[in-house]
Amino acid sequence: MENIQNYINGQFTNPVSDDWIDNYNPASGEVYSQIPNSSKDDVENAYKSAKSAFKQWSQTTLEERSRIMLKISELIETNLDRLAEAESKDNGKPLWLAKAVDIPRASSNFRFFANAITQFASESHESVGQNAINYTLRQPIGVVGCISPWNLPLYLFTWKIAPAIAAGNCVVAKPSEVTPMTAYLLGEICNEAGLPKGVLNIVHGLGGSTGQAIVENPDIKAISFTGGTATGAHIARTAAPMFKKLSLELGGKNPNIIFADCDYDDMLTTTVRSSFANQGQICLCGSRIFVEDSIYEKFKTDFVDRVKHLKVGHPSNADTKVGALVSKPHLKKVMSYIDIAKDEGGTILCGGNRITIEGYEDGYYLQPTVIEVLSDECRVNQEEIFGPVVTIMSFSSEQEVLAMANKVDYGLSATLWTNDLKRTMRMSTQLQAGIIWVNTWLMRDLRTPFGGVKNSGVGREGGFEALRFFTEAKNVCIKY
Ligand code: NAD
């Protein structure tokens, strides 16, 4: 049993209450570690540690902060295999994916913000005719909270922590209780890199208790949260009376809109990926596919054929394209939507069933599933499923597909396949989403703003947007 511990003040500690939670390996369904179910007392200890480190860290030169962060980035790379194995075992994602995407990106997050902080400039304004100059100070907030989900564990955990500490804050962070392992290993890496004690504190535990305690702490003045929309709304309600700064990156139900004039082969290959990468458990997956009617039947045949050939298997096998879903409750939830689709008159074009892998009979494997739906208003087309399940339907005009694409509560991302420039420009301005990809998917440049509209969230991460979030702007006006 590989027990993990909290990381507070640079030390690994057991929870005060000695309360532990089982952690499952989704590929086998077996318990393989235990994690602390941290209480308010643990969060308070983490907060105190962060507070006592703040004065020194906030006054550490940018060059020194940057040097330590580059060292963390380098050590993540050095530990690529170990971290990727832990991520895959915890989450069920293919090992090759963790090696190619999750862990390299965690390293990039530290490298990117180590450099970005040295380029983060503030404004000055001369008040002409009044002999005065205004300039903006960008000051760290103090102790901030970072709470992340299970789908891209180290990737999203570090996407928050790196800008927070680059900007001079100290952090109390909580990874998902379902995927705690790489966050635990990050503590060791931070110590080895020489991050001063208390700058980063990691508490493990359930959202409703440990996470809630972070949000309820009145002295943690900002919360950067990624997770479900319902949790985001709850956090916003808890935080509002304390006037905390919030960044909420929430759920999605993203349209993938395919016009007949697109580069078909490229579109087909990318659409398989954007539907089923990471078992469809990426907030940016295109879970609603709309296809122009002139190519609908061809697309349907070709797409279903490709999906049927996706290899579902144990995450450690090199040829596995779709691994295990993250947990038993999540598998149950995703499968319930397949029943809902049937009740709503949808046609299961492929998949729809749980798979048993020899030797791992209790693992959480599901066939990649394509559902042809009758209406864009059905539940499977409106609610976030967050698994290897996509819907497809046809459309006949730009206006029709725009209306369907926008008629959801969410607004995270949208993908558009077309070679018509004017249509691209028209639709990009009208699609209600924070991120639009045209003829590509999930191409990320870390300098760009990232976030959603409507129920997909509030605020933007990425580049200087993240550094703005993690700092307070103070205007200084000097009369001369
Ligand atoms: P979740 O909301 O259940 O949990 C996310 C995190 O919040 C976990 O660490 C959890 O322990 C914690 N939490 C739960 N209740 C809490 C509370 N009351 N107070 C404080 N913290 C609490 O989400 P999940 O199931 O882990 O992740 C899946 C969701 O995340 C999906 O909806 C997905 O779309 C979303 N997501 C969004 C983005 C984005 O960038 N917009 C990225 C990845 C995932």
Short mmCIF file of C-alpha atoms and ligand atoms in Angstrom, two decimals:
data_model
loop_
_atom_site.label_atom_id
_atom_site.label_comp_id
_atom_site.label_asym_id
_atom_site.label_seq_id
_atom_site.Cartn_x
_atom_site.Cartn_y
_atom_site.Cartn_z
CA MET A 1 0.00 0.00 0.00
CA GLU A 2 1.47 3.35 -1.06
CA ASN A 3 0.10 5.78 1.54
CA ILE A 4 0.41 9.43 0.77
CA GLN A 5 0.65 12.37 3.13
CA ASN A 6 -0.04 16.07 3.25
CA TYR A 7 2.81 18.41 2.37
CA ILE A 8 2.89 21.26 4.88
CA ASN A 9 5.81 23.59 5.58
CA GLY A 10 8.05 21.45 3.40
CA GLN A 11 7.31 18.30 5.43
CA PHE A 12 5.18 15.25 4.80
CA THR A 13 2.63 14.83 7.56
CA ASN A 14 -0.29 12.58 8.49
CA PRO A 15 -3.72 14.18 8.92
CA VAL A 16 -4.37 15.48 12.43
CA SER A 17 -7.47 13.30 12.80
CA ASP A 18 -5.71 10.21 11.41
CA ASP A 19 -8.65 9.84 9.02
CA TRP A 20 -7.84 8.15 5.67
CA ILE A 21 -9.63 7.51 2.36
CA ASP A 22 -9.12 4.59 -0.03
CA ASN A 23 -7.65 5.44 -3.41
CA TYR A 24 -8.51 3.13 -6.32
CA ASN A 25 -6.62 2.09 -9.42
CA PRO A 26 -9.33 2.44 -12.11
CA ALA A 27 -7.60 -0.02 -14.43
CA SER A 28 -8.07 -2.84 -11.93
CA GLY A 29 -10.72 -1.54 -9.54
CA GLU A 30 -8.37 -2.27 -6.62
CA VAL A 31 -7.49 -0.03 -3.70
CA TYR A 32 -3.79 0.75 -4.03
CA SER A 33 -3.19 3.62 -1.62
CA GLN A 34 -4.72 5.64 1.14
CA ILE A 35 -4.86 9.38 1.29
CA PRO A 36 -5.46 11.78 4.18
CA ASN A 37 -9.01 12.98 4.63
CA SER A 38 -7.79 16.32 5.89
CA SER A 39 -9.87 18.32 8.34
CA LYS A 40 -10.17 22.02 9.07
CA ASP A 41 -7.16 21.65 11.40
CA ASP A 42 -4.95 20.40 8.58
CA VAL A 43 -6.09 23.25 6.33
CA GLU A 44 -5.41 25.69 9.16
CA ASN A 45 -1.88 24.28 9.57
CA ALA A 46 -1.33 24.61 5.83
CA TYR A 47 -2.63 28.18 5.93
CA LYS A 48 -0.34 29.12 8.85
CA SER A 49 2.63 27.64 7.06
CA ALA A 50 1.80 29.61 3.89
CA LYS A 51 1.27 32.80 5.87
CA SER A 52 4.59 32.55 7.62
CA ALA A 53 6.40 32.00 4.31
CA PHE A 54 4.67 34.89 2.53
CA LYS A 55 6.75 37.85 3.67
CA GLN A 56 10.00 36.34 2.52
CA TRP A 57 8.68 34.80 -0.69
CA SER A 58 6.88 37.94 -1.82
CA GLN A 59 10.15 39.83 -1.43
CA THR A 60 12.29 37.24 -3.14
CA THR A 61 13.68 38.70 -6.37
CA LEU A 62 11.99 37.68 -9.60
CA GLU A 63 15.27 36.20 -10.78
CA GLU A 64 15.42 33.91 -7.74
CA ARG A 65 11.74 32.89 -7.95
CA SER A 66 12.23 32.17 -11.60
CA ARG A 67 15.39 30.14 -10.95
CA ILE A 68 13.63 27.89 -8.43
CA MET A 69 10.64 27.41 -10.72
CA LEU A 70 12.91 26.46 -13.62
CA LYS A 71 14.50 23.89 -11.35
CA ILE A 72 11.06 22.44 -10.51
CA SER A 73 10.29 22.30 -14.25
CA GLU A 74 13.57 20.48 -14.90
CA LEU A 75 12.97 17.98 -12.07
CA ILE A 76 9.49 17.19 -13.41
CA GLU A 77 11.17 16.30 -16.70
CA THR A 78 13.80 14.21 -14.95
CA ASN A 79 11.02 12.32 -13.16
CA LEU A 80 8.90 11.90 -16.29
CA ASP A 81 8.59 8.12 -16.12
CA ARG A 82 7.80 7.96 -12.42
CA LEU A 83 5.23 10.77 -12.61
CA ALA A 84 3.59 9.38 -15.75
CA GLU A 85 3.26 5.93 -14.19
CA ALA A 86 1.68 7.44 -11.07
CA GLU A 87 -0.71 9.55 -13.18
CA SER A 88 -1.78 6.64 -15.33
CA LYS A 89 -2.29 4.35 -12.34
CA ASP A 90 -4.31 6.95 -10.48
CA ASN A 91 -6.44 8.17 -13.37
CA GLY A 92 -6.70 5.23 -15.80
CA LYS A 93 -5.34 7.23 -18.74
CA PRO A 94 -2.98 5.54 -21.18
CA LEU A 95 0.59 5.68 -19.93
CA TRP A 96 1.83 6.97 -23.30
CA LEU A 97 -0.61 9.89 -23.01
CA ALA A 98 0.59 10.81 -19.54
CA LYS A 99 4.19 10.68 -20.85
CA ALA A 100 3.46 12.65 -24.00
CA VAL A 101 1.05 15.27 -22.65
CA ASP A 102 0.27 15.47 -18.92
CA ILE A 103 3.73 15.44 -17.40
CA PRO A 104 5.52 17.50 -20.12
CA ARG A 105 2.78 20.10 -19.77
CA ALA A 106 3.23 20.23 -15.97
CA SER A 107 6.90 20.94 -16.59
CA SER A 108 6.00 23.60 -19.19
CA ASN A 109 3.64 25.30 -16.74
CA PHE A 110 6.52 26.01 -14.35
CA ARG A 111 8.90 26.96 -17.15
CA PHE A 112 6.36 29.24 -18.79
CA PHE A 113 5.45 31.18 -15.64
CA ALA A 114 9.10 31.32 -14.50
CA ASN A 115 9.72 33.32 -17.67
CA ALA A 116 6.37 35.15 -17.83
CA ILE A 117 6.86 36.75 -14.41
CA THR A 118 10.04 38.41 -15.63
CA GLN A 119 8.08 39.98 -18.52
CA PHE A 120 4.98 40.99 -16.54
CA ALA A 121 4.84 44.79 -16.85
CA SER A 122 2.48 47.25 -15.22
CA GLU A 123 0.99 50.40 -16.66
CA SER A 124 1.73 54.06 -16.08
CA HIS A 125 -0.47 57.02 -17.07
CA GLU A 126 0.61 60.62 -17.16
CA SER A 127 -2.23 62.96 -16.13
CA VAL A 128 -1.48 65.57 -18.76
CA GLY A 129 -1.80 69.20 -17.61
CA GLN A 130 -2.06 68.20 -13.95
CA ASN A 131 1.59 67.50 -13.22
CA ALA A 132 0.83 64.00 -12.04
CA ILE A 133 1.84 60.48 -12.92
CA ASN A 134 -0.07 57.30 -12.10
CA TYR A 135 1.51 53.91 -12.02
CA THR A 136 0.12 50.51 -11.18
CA LEU A 137 1.70 48.22 -8.64
CA ARG A 138 0.92 44.53 -9.14
CA GLN A 139 1.22 43.00 -5.69
CA PRO A 140 0.78 39.41 -4.62
CA ILE A 141 -2.48 38.71 -2.82
CA GLY A 142 -1.03 36.72 0.09
CA VAL A 143 -2.21 33.17 0.71
CA VAL A 144 -4.28 31.77 -2.15
CA GLY A 145 -6.18 28.50 -2.61
CA CYS A 146 -5.86 26.25 -5.66
CA ILE A 147 -8.35 23.40 -6.12
CA SER A 148 -8.16 21.07 -9.09
CA PRO A 149 -10.04 18.12 -10.67
CA TRP A 150 -9.07 14.56 -11.58
CA ASN A 151 -9.10 14.56 -15.38
CA LEU A 152 -5.68 16.16 -16.00
CA PRO A 153 -4.29 15.93 -12.48
CA LEU A 154 -0.73 17.31 -12.48
CA TYR A 155 -1.34 19.33 -15.65
CA LEU A 156 -4.12 21.42 -14.06
CA PHE A 157 -2.71 21.44 -10.53
CA THR A 158 0.52 23.05 -11.75
CA TRP A 159 -1.37 25.34 -14.17
CA LYS A 160 -2.67 27.09 -11.05
CA ILE A 161 0.25 26.74 -8.65
CA ALA A 162 2.91 27.98 -11.08
CA PRO A 163 1.39 31.45 -11.75
CA ALA A 164 0.36 31.77 -8.09
CA ILE A 165 3.88 31.34 -6.74
CA ALA A 166 5.50 33.18 -9.67
CA ALA A 167 3.45 36.22 -8.66
CA GLY A 168 4.80 35.98 -5.08
CA ASN A 169 1.87 34.30 -3.34
CA CYS A 170 2.00 31.31 -1.02
CA VAL A 171 -0.42 28.51 -1.71
CA VAL A 172 -2.73 26.03 -0.01
CA ALA A 173 -3.58 23.55 -2.75
CA LYS A 174 -5.85 20.52 -2.97
CA PRO A 175 -5.78 18.01 -5.81
CA SER A 176 -8.78 15.80 -6.49
CA GLU A 177 -9.19 13.04 -3.91
CA VAL A 178 -9.57 10.64 -6.84
CA THR A 179 -6.11 11.43 -8.30
CA PRO A 180 -3.78 12.63 -5.51
CA MET A 181 -0.57 10.79 -6.38
CA THR A 182 1.32 13.19 -8.67
CA ALA A 183 0.50 16.14 -6.40
CA TYR A 184 2.10 14.16 -3.58
CA LEU A 185 5.22 13.55 -5.66
CA LEU A 186 5.36 17.25 -6.55
CA GLY A 187 6.07 18.01 -2.88
CA GLU A 188 9.29 15.98 -3.05
CA ILE A 189 10.28 17.78 -6.24
CA CYS A 190 9.67 21.21 -4.70
CA ASN A 191 11.89 20.32 -1.75
CA GLU A 192 14.64 19.10 -4.05
CA ALA A 193 14.37 22.26 -6.15
CA GLY A 194 14.86 24.41 -3.04
CA LEU A 195 11.40 25.97 -2.91
CA PRO A 196 11.35 27.64 0.53
CA LYS A 197 9.24 25.83 3.12
CA GLY A 198 5.61 26.94 3.23
CA VAL A 199 5.45 28.53 -0.23
CA LEU A 200 3.44 25.53 -1.42
CA ASN A 201 1.30 23.43 0.92
CA ILE A 202 -0.71 20.48 -0.33
CA VAL A 203 -3.64 19.06 1.61
CA HIS A 204 -5.48 15.96 0.47
CA GLY A 205 -9.07 15.04 1.12
CA LEU A 206 -12.69 15.23 0.10
CA GLY A 207 -14.11 18.28 -1.63
CA GLY A 208 -16.99 18.78 0.78
CA SER A 209 -14.71 18.85 3.83
CA THR A 210 -11.07 19.65 2.91
CA GLY A 211 -11.94 21.76 -0.15
CA GLN A 212 -14.74 23.46 1.72
CA ALA A 213 -12.35 24.34 4.58
CA ILE A 214 -10.01 26.07 2.13
CA VAL A 215 -12.85 28.11 0.65
CA GLU A 216 -14.27 28.94 4.10
CA ASN A 217 -10.95 30.20 5.48
CA PRO A 218 -11.50 33.98 5.53
CA ASP A 219 -7.78 34.71 5.23
CA ILE A 220 -7.32 32.81 1.98
CA LYS A 221 -8.23 35.73 -0.21
CA ALA A 222 -8.38 34.15 -3.65
CA ILE A 223 -9.50 30.77 -4.94
CA SER A 224 -8.54 29.35 -8.29
CA PHE A 225 -10.86 26.42 -8.93
CA THR A 226 -11.27 23.98 -11.82
CA GLY A 227 -14.03 21.41 -11.67
CA GLY A 228 -17.74 20.89 -12.14
CA THR A 229 -20.26 23.70 -12.60
CA ALA A 230 -22.33 22.73 -9.55
CA THR A 231 -19.22 22.78 -7.34
CA GLY A 232 -18.19 26.12 -8.85
CA ALA A 233 -21.59 27.60 -8.00
CA HIS A 234 -21.32 26.28 -4.43
CA ILE A 235 -17.84 27.77 -4.04
CA ALA A 236 -19.06 31.11 -5.38
CA ARG A 237 -21.90 31.15 -2.83
CA THR A 238 -19.53 30.31 0.05
CA ALA A 239 -16.90 32.82 -1.02
CA ALA A 240 -19.18 35.76 -1.87
CA PRO A 241 -19.75 37.10 1.69
CA MET A 242 -15.96 37.15 2.18
CA PHE A 243 -15.41 39.01 -1.13
CA LYS A 244 -12.80 36.55 -2.31
CA LYS A 245 -11.29 36.82 -5.73
CA LEU A 246 -12.46 33.81 -7.76
CA SER A 247 -11.35 32.12 -10.93
CA LEU A 248 -13.81 29.35 -11.82
CA GLU A 249 -13.01 27.02 -14.73
CA LEU A 250 -16.05 24.78 -15.03
CA GLY A 251 -17.79 22.22 -17.21
CA GLY A 252 -18.40 22.20 -20.95
CA LYS A 253 -20.64 20.74 -23.62
CA ASN A 254 -18.65 21.79 -26.61
CA PRO A 255 -19.90 21.80 -30.19
CA ASN A 256 -17.76 20.39 -32.99
CA ILE A 257 -19.19 21.92 -36.18
CA ILE A 258 -18.26 20.32 -39.48
CA PHE A 259 -18.95 21.99 -42.83
CA ALA A 260 -18.73 20.12 -46.14
CA ASP A 261 -15.90 22.35 -47.41
CA CYS A 262 -13.43 21.25 -44.70
CA ASP A 263 -10.28 19.18 -45.18
CA TYR A 264 -12.12 15.92 -44.63
CA ASP A 265 -9.32 13.53 -43.64
CA ASP A 266 -7.76 15.96 -41.21
CA MET A 267 -11.19 16.68 -39.73
CA LEU A 268 -12.00 12.97 -39.34
CA THR A 269 -8.73 12.11 -37.59
CA THR A 270 -8.94 15.11 -35.29
CA THR A 271 -12.61 14.51 -34.51
CA VAL A 272 -11.86 10.99 -33.30
CA ARG A 273 -9.22 12.51 -31.02
CA SER A 274 -11.35 15.44 -29.84
CA SER A 275 -14.15 13.02 -28.98
CA PHE A 276 -12.24 10.29 -27.15
CA ALA A 277 -8.85 11.59 -25.99
CA ASN A 278 -8.36 10.83 -22.29
CA GLN A 279 -11.55 8.67 -22.46
CA GLY A 280 -13.50 11.80 -23.41
CA GLN A 281 -12.68 13.23 -19.98
CA ILE A 282 -11.31 16.58 -21.11
CA CYS A 283 -13.45 19.64 -20.47
CA LEU A 284 -12.62 20.73 -24.04
CA CYS A 285 -13.68 17.53 -25.82
CA GLY A 286 -16.14 18.15 -28.65
CA SER A 287 -19.02 16.14 -27.26
CA ARG A 288 -21.71 17.43 -29.66
CA ILE A 289 -20.85 16.84 -33.30
CA PHE A 290 -22.88 18.75 -35.90
CA VAL A 291 -22.29 17.79 -39.55
CA GLU A 292 -23.53 19.60 -42.67
CA ASP A 293 -26.19 17.42 -44.27
CA SER A 294 -24.44 16.94 -47.63
CA ILE A 295 -21.64 14.93 -45.97
CA TYR A 296 -23.57 13.61 -42.98
CA GLU A 297 -24.06 10.00 -44.15
CA LYS A 298 -20.44 9.67 -45.31
CA PHE A 299 -19.17 11.14 -42.06
CA LYS A 300 -21.39 8.86 -40.01
CA THR A 301 -20.06 5.74 -41.74
CA ASP A 302 -16.40 6.80 -41.65
CA PHE A 303 -16.50 8.09 -38.07
CA VAL A 304 -18.24 5.05 -36.62
CA ASP A 305 -15.82 2.79 -38.48
CA ARG A 306 -12.83 4.60 -36.95
CA VAL A 307 -14.37 4.61 -33.47
CA LYS A 308 -15.08 0.87 -33.60
CA HIS A 309 -11.36 0.31 -34.19
CA LEU A 310 -10.18 2.34 -31.19
CA LYS A 311 -8.39 -0.07 -28.92
CA VAL A 312 -9.76 -0.07 -25.37
CA GLY A 313 -7.24 -1.59 -23.01
CA HIS A 314 -5.09 -1.49 -19.93
CA PRO A 315 -3.46 1.93 -19.59
CA SER A 316 0.06 0.50 -19.57
CA ASN A 317 -0.29 -1.14 -23.01
CA ALA A 318 1.36 0.89 -25.74
CA ASP A 319 -1.46 0.24 -28.23
CA THR A 320 -4.26 1.32 -25.88
CA LYS A 321 -6.13 4.32 -27.24
CA VAL A 322 -8.89 4.40 -24.62
CA GLY A 323 -8.00 3.47 -21.05
CA ALA A 324 -10.17 3.18 -17.96
CA LEU A 325 -12.65 5.76 -16.71
CA VAL A 326 -11.53 7.44 -13.53
CA SER A 327 -13.84 5.81 -10.97
CA LYS A 328 -16.72 3.45 -10.49
CA PRO A 329 -19.25 6.21 -9.69
CA HIS A 330 -18.13 8.10 -12.78
CA LEU A 331 -18.48 5.00 -14.97
CA LYS A 332 -21.99 4.55 -13.58
CA LYS A 333 -22.87 8.18 -14.31
CA VAL A 334 -21.56 8.00 -17.90
CA MET A 335 -23.40 4.74 -18.53
CA SER A 336 -26.63 6.22 -17.19
CA TYR A 337 -26.52 8.71 -20.07
CA ILE A 338 -26.47 5.84 -22.56
CA ASP A 339 -29.78 4.67 -21.06
CA ILE A 340 -31.11 8.21 -21.13
CA ALA A 341 -30.18 8.47 -24.83
CA LYS A 342 -32.10 5.28 -25.59
CA ASP A 343 -35.14 6.58 -23.68
CA GLU A 344 -34.95 9.81 -25.66
CA GLY A 345 -35.07 7.96 -28.98
CA GLY A 346 -31.35 8.20 -29.72
CA THR A 347 -29.64 5.48 -31.78
CA ILE A 348 -26.45 3.93 -30.42
CA LEU A 349 -24.31 3.72 -33.58
CA CYS A 350 -21.46 1.99 -31.78
CA GLY A 351 -20.31 1.19 -28.25
CA GLY A 352 -22.61 1.63 -25.30
CA ASN A 353 -21.34 -1.24 -23.15
CA ARG A 354 -18.89 -1.83 -20.37
CA ILE A 355 -15.84 -3.87 -21.40
CA THR A 356 -14.08 -6.56 -19.41
CA ILE A 357 -10.32 -6.74 -19.87
CA GLU A 358 -8.78 -10.10 -19.08
CA GLY A 359 -6.91 -9.98 -15.80
CA TYR A 360 -8.56 -6.65 -14.89
CA GLU A 361 -12.20 -7.70 -14.72
CA ASP A 362 -13.10 -5.03 -12.14
CA GLY A 363 -11.57 -2.14 -14.13
CA TYR A 364 -13.79 0.71 -15.32
CA TYR A 365 -13.68 0.28 -19.09
CA LEU A 366 -16.37 1.51 -21.47
CA GLN A 367 -16.65 1.16 -25.25
CA PRO A 368 -16.33 4.50 -27.07
CA THR A 369 -19.92 5.38 -27.87
CA VAL A 370 -21.50 7.37 -30.70
CA ILE A 371 -25.15 8.34 -30.37
CA GLU A 372 -27.23 9.71 -33.24
CA VAL A 373 -29.73 12.05 -31.63
CA LEU A 374 -33.07 13.29 -32.86
CA SER A 375 -32.96 16.72 -31.29
CA ASP A 376 -30.31 19.11 -30.04
CA GLU A 377 -32.49 19.68 -26.99
CA CYS A 378 -32.33 16.13 -25.61
CA ARG A 379 -30.54 15.62 -22.31
CA VAL A 380 -27.53 13.85 -23.81
CA ASN A 381 -27.02 16.90 -25.98
CA GLN A 382 -27.46 19.38 -23.16
CA GLU A 383 -25.81 17.87 -20.08
CA GLU A 384 -22.11 17.26 -19.55
CA ILE A 385 -21.41 13.51 -19.70
CA PHE A 386 -17.60 13.78 -19.50
CA GLY A 387 -16.80 10.33 -20.85
CA PRO A 388 -16.22 8.48 -24.13
CA VAL A 389 -19.68 9.35 -25.43
CA VAL A 390 -20.47 11.77 -28.27
CA THR A 391 -23.65 12.72 -30.06
CA ILE A 392 -23.99 13.39 -33.77
CA MET A 393 -26.67 15.12 -35.80
CA SER A 394 -26.92 16.94 -39.11
CA PHE A 395 -27.63 20.58 -39.94
CA SER A 396 -28.57 22.38 -43.12
CA SER A 397 -27.53 26.01 -42.60
CA GLU A 398 -25.07 28.18 -40.75
CA GLN A 399 -27.84 29.91 -38.81
CA GLU A 400 -29.38 26.61 -37.77
CA VAL A 401 -26.11 25.19 -36.44
CA LEU A 402 -25.22 28.42 -34.68
CA ALA A 403 -28.53 28.36 -32.85
CA MET A 404 -28.06 24.72 -31.83
CA ALA A 405 -24.43 25.23 -30.82
CA ASN A 406 -25.35 28.16 -28.57
CA LYS A 407 -28.48 26.62 -27.09
CA VAL A 408 -26.76 25.09 -24.04
CA ASP A 409 -25.97 26.40 -20.58
CA TYR A 410 -22.25 25.96 -21.18
CA GLY A 411 -19.78 28.02 -23.20
CA LEU A 412 -16.27 26.64 -22.82
CA SER A 413 -14.96 25.87 -26.32
CA ALA A 414 -16.16 25.27 -29.88
CA THR A 415 -14.47 23.69 -32.88
CA LEU A 416 -15.21 24.74 -36.44
CA TRP A 417 -14.23 22.84 -39.57
CA THR A 418 -14.42 24.95 -42.73
CA ASN A 419 -12.19 26.57 -45.33
CA ASP A 420 -14.50 29.53 -45.80
CA LEU A 421 -12.78 32.53 -44.24
CA LYS A 422 -15.85 34.76 -44.10
CA ARG A 423 -17.87 32.04 -42.43
CA THR A 424 -15.02 31.51 -39.94
CA MET A 425 -15.05 35.18 -39.03
CA ARG A 426 -18.84 35.35 -38.76
CA MET A 427 -19.15 32.24 -36.64
CA SER A 428 -16.17 32.94 -34.37
CA THR A 429 -17.78 36.18 -33.27
CA GLN A 430 -21.21 34.60 -32.74
CA LEU A 431 -20.33 31.30 -31.06
CA GLN A 432 -20.82 31.60 -27.31
CA ALA A 433 -17.55 30.08 -26.06
CA GLY A 434 -14.33 31.30 -24.50
CA ILE A 435 -12.12 29.31 -26.89
CA ILE A 436 -12.72 28.68 -30.60
CA TRP A 437 -10.58 26.27 -32.62
CA VAL A 438 -10.79 26.46 -36.41
CA ASN A 439 -9.53 23.40 -38.34
CA THR A 440 -7.72 22.10 -35.27
CA TRP A 441 -8.41 21.10 -31.66
CA LEU A 442 -6.61 21.53 -28.35
CA MET A 443 -3.75 23.45 -29.87
CA ARG A 444 -2.62 25.45 -26.85
CA ASP A 445 -0.29 28.41 -26.60
CA LEU A 446 0.24 29.15 -22.92
CA ARG A 447 0.26 32.91 -23.55
CA THR A 448 -3.40 32.89 -24.61
CA PRO A 449 -6.42 33.49 -22.36
CA PHE A 450 -8.18 30.30 -21.29
CA GLY A 451 -11.68 30.05 -19.84
CA GLY A 452 -15.38 29.85 -20.50
CA VAL A 453 -18.53 31.93 -20.66
CA LYS A 454 -22.02 31.17 -19.30
CA ASN A 455 -21.98 28.17 -16.92
CA SER A 456 -18.46 27.25 -18.00
CA GLY A 457 -16.94 29.73 -15.64
CA VAL A 458 -15.78 33.13 -14.59
CA GLY A 459 -12.34 34.57 -15.24
CA ARG A 460 -9.45 33.63 -17.46
CA GLU A 461 -6.30 31.63 -16.87
CA GLY A 462 -3.19 31.53 -19.04
CA GLY A 463 -0.37 33.98 -19.75
CA PHE A 464 -0.62 37.40 -18.14
CA GLU A 465 -4.32 36.78 -17.38
CA ALA A 466 -3.24 34.29 -14.71
CA LEU A 467 -0.65 36.69 -13.30
CA ARG A 468 -3.30 39.43 -13.17
CA PHE A 469 -5.61 37.09 -11.27
CA PHE A 470 -2.96 36.25 -8.72
CA THR A 471 -2.05 39.90 -8.07
CA GLU A 472 -3.89 42.96 -6.79
CA ALA A 473 -3.57 46.10 -8.89
CA LYS A 474 -2.82 49.19 -6.83
CA ASN A 475 -2.75 52.62 -8.45
CA VAL A 476 -0.24 55.16 -7.13
CA CYS A 477 -0.80 58.80 -8.14
CA ILE A 478 2.13 61.21 -7.64
CA LYS A 479 1.77 64.94 -8.10
CA TYR A 480 5.00 66.65 -9.02
P1 NAD B 1 -15.58 18.42 -8.94
O1 NAD B 1 -16.24 19.76 -9.03
O2 NAD B 1 -16.33 17.31 -8.34
O3 NAD B 1 -14.23 18.53 -8.09
C1 NAD B 1 -13.18 19.39 -8.45
C2 NAD B 1 -12.35 19.68 -7.21
O4 NAD B 1 -13.15 20.42 -6.29
C3 NAD B 1 -11.89 18.43 -6.47
O5 NAD B 1 -10.60 18.65 -5.93
C4 NAD B 1 -12.91 18.31 -5.35
O6 NAD B 1 -12.45 17.62 -4.23
C5 NAD B 1 -13.14 19.78 -5.03
N1 NAD B 1 -14.42 20.09 -4.38
C6 NAD B 1 -15.59 19.41 -4.44
N2 NAD B 1 -16.52 20.00 -3.66
C7 NAD B 1 -15.92 21.08 -3.10
C8 NAD B 1 -16.35 22.12 -2.21
N3 NAD B 1 -17.59 22.13 -1.71
N4 NAD B 1 -15.49 23.09 -1.87
C9 NAD B 1 -14.25 23.09 -2.36
N5 NAD B 1 -13.76 22.14 -3.20
C10 NAD B 1 -14.59 21.15 -3.56
O7 NAD B 1 -15.10 18.10 -10.40
P2 NAD B 1 -14.39 16.76 -10.92
O8 NAD B 1 -15.41 15.70 -11.02
O9 NAD B 1 -13.16 16.53 -10.13
O10 NAD B 1 -13.93 17.20 -12.39
C11 NAD B 1 -14.73 17.11 -13.51
C12 NAD B 1 -15.28 18.48 -13.87
O11 NAD B 1 -14.23 19.41 -14.05
C13 NAD B 1 -16.03 18.46 -15.19
O12 NAD B 1 -17.22 19.19 -15.04
C14 NAD B 1 -15.09 19.16 -16.15
O13 NAD B 1 -15.72 19.79 -17.24
C15 NAD B 1 -14.46 20.16 -15.24
N6 NAD B 1 -13.21 20.64 -15.79
C16 NAD B 1 -13.15 21.92 -16.26
C17 NAD B 1 -11.99 22.40 -16.83
C18 NAD B 1 -11.88 23.82 -17.34
O14 NAD B 1 -10.77 24.27 -17.55
N7 NAD B 1 -12.97 24.52 -17.54
C19 NAD B 1 -10.86 21.57 -16.91
C20 NAD B 1 -10.96 20.27 -16.42
C21 NAD B 1 -12.14 19.80 -15.86
#
